[in-house]
Amino acid sequence: MSSRRPAAASAALVALDCLCYSLRDGRLTLLIRSEQERGVRAELPWVPLPSGRALTVAVRRLFVESLGASPAWSETVAPIGDGAAHPSGAELSILVLALMPAGAEAPPGTRWCPVTALPALGARQASAAAIGIPALRDRMDRSPVAFRLLPEAFTLSELQQVYELLLGRRLHKASFRRALQGAGLVEAMEEWRSEGRGRPAQLYRYSPKRRRSGRRPVRFDLLG
Amino acid sequence: MSSRRPAAASAALVALDCLCYSLRDGRLTLLIRSEQERGVRAELPWVPLPSGRALTVAVRRLFVESLGASPAWSETVAPIGDGAAHPSGAELSILVLALMPAGAEAPPGTRWCPVTALPALGARQASAAAIGIPALRDRMDRSPVAFRLLPEAFTLSELQQVYELLLGRRLHKASFRRALQGAGLVEAMEEWRSEGRGRPAQLYRYSPKRRRSGRRPVRFDLLG
DNA sequence: GAAATAGTGTCTCTTAGACACTATTTC
DNA sequence: GAAATAGTGTCTAAGAGACACTATTTC
């Protein structure tokens, strides 16, 4: 702890790994860089973090190169990097969570892969992919995660399906709508959508009105 | 594969910054490296992440060098690093949240600083310190954050005080105890502690019995 | 009309918080 | 006894989920 300023030799190889989710046919999907040739493994989109480049700049480059566009939402999450190898050889991976709305095109060289049927990834990126969904779940209370996975106009049934996908359990329809109503988060449009059979559903848009209490209750039951 | 491997030139300077909290006189405190000489700024404990060293190894070194011991709990949180300067010159800081039980000694060269009265830090570390408490708050539902800030034996009033410190609001005594009871998280000891006036309080220890539902309700009211 | 999906009204059960109390200590 | 802190019993209000329904579409 004597020398405060480390030599350049202490620089570490850092990669930014992209966990970009979207919806496809009612399933949660992850953006994967396709195997280009025989023997080359599928991988998550990634870029190196070059020396002297600010994190946000590198993240922007990751989005431009890998998504061809800005995601509807993104957040940097905790770094990982022990033991498991990365395609770049980087000893450290910074995970970038990103969301694209349902129906977004996969850029050339990539494809949307159902999270239930991912191809084999390298060890590091396999860990990353395992972290992705729980990380999304952790954030959906505080960030409009579900809304960013949907197009601008959506039905309440679609929104509920997204919540159910992310939480991995069924929700009660009446309760879900009551809570949503109470939060003043969505705005009804003067538009209806009919899909196959059944009564057409009214379309809504995300339009948060008031910041509510934010008085999160204490929860002990997730501990242990 | 080899075409993907970036040159060593893309290595980045990475620092691990330590946000180590404890309790002192009923206040939440943060471990600060004291100003050694005139003109040298106070700073959070940190170490560089050297090339080729695994993250967990570097974290362990951070703990040994800065805390002189292992913290009661720790977690790596999202990296920061835009614009704001770091004492090391590193362009990237990985924040390591750590907790020490109430009454822990500050190692030589460091001191516990009430979070309400922190000394001036560099720009990067000031951002880090601002992130610390909300990050703790985010984790206290899922990790035994409050329990790790207390010694092994504690009273329920002390536990409630920690929750109130972290949440920044008063809690209802009967409700707090009812919920705690229902979660089966603590175990009563056959010991009581008398402090000044008033009825002596029974001591408890953290001893999670059953993993409960984990059925987190959907919350819309933190969005917007 | 049958099937399917959208959307709502009401009941119950759980729980957070308010209130009011009892219990045990020091002074 | 007064003051202070620990700990508890009961009521109320809000919310989640169950249930049962109505509404509107395609076939």
XYZ file of C-alpha atoms in Angstrom, chain B residues 41-209:
169
model
C -6.899 13.964 0.386
C -8.861 11.438 2.365
C -9.768 8.436 0.265
C -11.597 5.158 0.284
C -9.333 2.147 0.681
C -8.431 0.772 -2.727
C -6.015 -1.498 -4.559
C -5.195 -1.741 -8.240
C -6.390 -4.799 -10.133
C -3.155 -6.083 -11.581
C -2.930 -7.824 -14.903
C -3.479 -11.533 -14.711
C -4.806 -11.534 -11.196
C -8.225 -13.011 -10.580
C -10.856 -10.661 -9.224
C -11.433 -12.642 -6.025
C -7.722 -12.677 -5.322
C -7.528 -8.922 -5.716
C -10.571 -8.504 -3.491
C -8.952 -10.629 -0.829
C -5.839 -8.496 -1.036
C -7.982 -5.395 -0.672
C -9.480 -6.811 2.506
C -6.176 -7.889 4.001
C -4.488 -4.591 3.245
C -7.329 -2.247 4.088
C -9.418 -3.996 6.699
C -6.789 -6.236 8.221
C -9.433 -8.932 8.266
C -12.268 -10.433 6.294
C -15.482 -8.444 6.386
C -18.620 -10.023 7.807
C -20.165 -9.752 4.349
C -19.137 -8.380 0.978
C -20.366 -8.063 -2.556
C -18.979 -6.602 -5.737
C -21.209 -3.979 -7.280
C -21.420 -2.315 -10.641
C -18.322 -0.499 -11.919
C -18.187 3.251 -12.331
C -15.693 5.346 -14.094
C -16.722 8.191 -16.281
C -14.966 11.452 -16.218
C -14.310 11.517 -12.506
C -10.684 11.105 -11.498
C -9.458 8.307 -9.272
C -6.488 8.577 -6.880
C -4.752 5.816 -8.840
C -5.442 7.296 -12.233
C -7.471 4.196 -13.045
C -10.169 4.804 -15.631
C -12.408 2.201 -14.070
C -13.430 1.547 -10.475
C -15.020 -1.639 -9.288
C -16.865 -1.006 -6.054
C -16.702 -3.587 -3.319
C -19.354 -3.298 -0.642
C -18.257 -4.705 2.694
C -19.669 -4.828 6.213
C -17.966 -5.032 9.578
C -19.840 -5.662 12.830
C -20.496 -2.795 15.211
C -17.478 -1.984 17.309
C -14.861 -3.331 14.892
C -11.519 -1.587 15.184
C -10.404 0.616 12.309
C -6.992 -0.598 11.082
C -4.031 1.809 11.433
C -4.224 4.677 8.964
C -8.006 4.429 8.666
C -10.976 5.633 10.641
C -14.745 5.169 10.790
C -16.515 8.238 9.466
C -20.232 8.872 9.974
C -21.828 8.759 6.543
C -23.506 12.054 7.327
C -20.140 13.764 7.764
C -17.716 12.357 5.229
C -14.523 14.254 4.443
C -13.960 15.596 0.934
C -13.075 12.748 -1.419
C -11.867 12.744 -4.982
C -14.540 12.968 -7.649
C -14.665 9.255 -8.447
C -14.713 8.109 -4.865
C -17.304 10.727 -3.977
C -19.565 9.122 -6.590
C -18.763 5.735 -5.119
C -19.705 6.844 -1.617
C -22.981 8.242 -2.941
C -23.814 4.859 -4.436
C -23.001 2.893 -1.299
C -26.068 3.388 0.868
C -28.642 2.882 -1.886
C -26.737 -0.243 -2.923
C -26.881 -1.554 0.642
C -30.568 -0.738 0.783
C -31.147 -2.665 -2.431
C -29.441 -5.708 -0.980
C -30.908 -5.816 2.479
C -33.961 -7.775 1.370
C -31.854 -10.540 -0.104
C -28.738 -10.534 2.043
C -28.385 -10.378 5.808
C -26.990 -6.853 5.605
C -28.436 -5.601 8.874
C -27.331 -8.708 10.751
C -23.741 -8.367 9.538
C -23.595 -4.838 10.865
C -24.336 -6.164 14.346
C -22.325 -8.389 16.663
C -23.376 -12.000 16.951
C -25.724 -11.268 19.843
C -28.045 -8.305 19.513
C -31.357 -7.022 20.779
C -34.388 -6.629 18.552
C -34.360 -2.899 19.203
C -30.804 -2.716 17.883
C -31.794 -4.681 14.809
C -34.719 -2.370 14.207
C -32.445 0.653 14.577
C -30.169 -0.712 11.852
C -33.098 -1.226 9.527
C -34.224 2.314 10.242
C -30.751 3.694 9.587
C -30.493 1.914 6.263
C -34.024 2.662 5.126
C -33.976 6.211 6.395
C -37.379 5.949 8.004
C -39.007 4.850 11.226
C -40.507 1.395 11.476
C -43.353 0.160 13.578
C -42.127 -1.890 16.519
C -44.912 -4.447 16.745
C -45.024 -4.899 12.969
C -41.280 -5.291 12.751
C -41.217 -8.002 15.357
C -44.230 -9.795 13.955
C -42.634 -9.980 10.505
C -39.302 -11.055 11.950
C -41.022 -13.726 13.997
C -42.906 -15.000 10.974
C -39.736 -15.298 8.931
C -38.020 -17.518 11.476
C -34.761 -15.624 11.042
C -33.619 -15.121 14.600
C -33.222 -17.312 17.618
C -33.718 -16.061 21.155
C -30.793 -16.612 23.505
C -31.101 -17.261 27.211
C -29.437 -13.975 27.866
C -30.573 -10.474 28.611
C -28.783 -7.171 28.422
C -29.488 -4.190 30.618
C -28.308 -0.825 29.404
C -28.934 2.088 31.686
C -32.567 2.500 32.515
C -35.431 0.424 31.357
C -36.275 -3.206 31.183
C -33.412 -5.419 29.987
C -33.708 -6.687 26.432
C -33.410 -10.287 25.413
C -30.508 -11.124 23.120
C -30.999 -12.823 19.775
C -28.743 -14.345 17.178
C -29.169 -14.608 13.428
C -30.198 -18.163 12.705
C -32.325 -18.507 9.583
C -34.484 -21.590 9.857
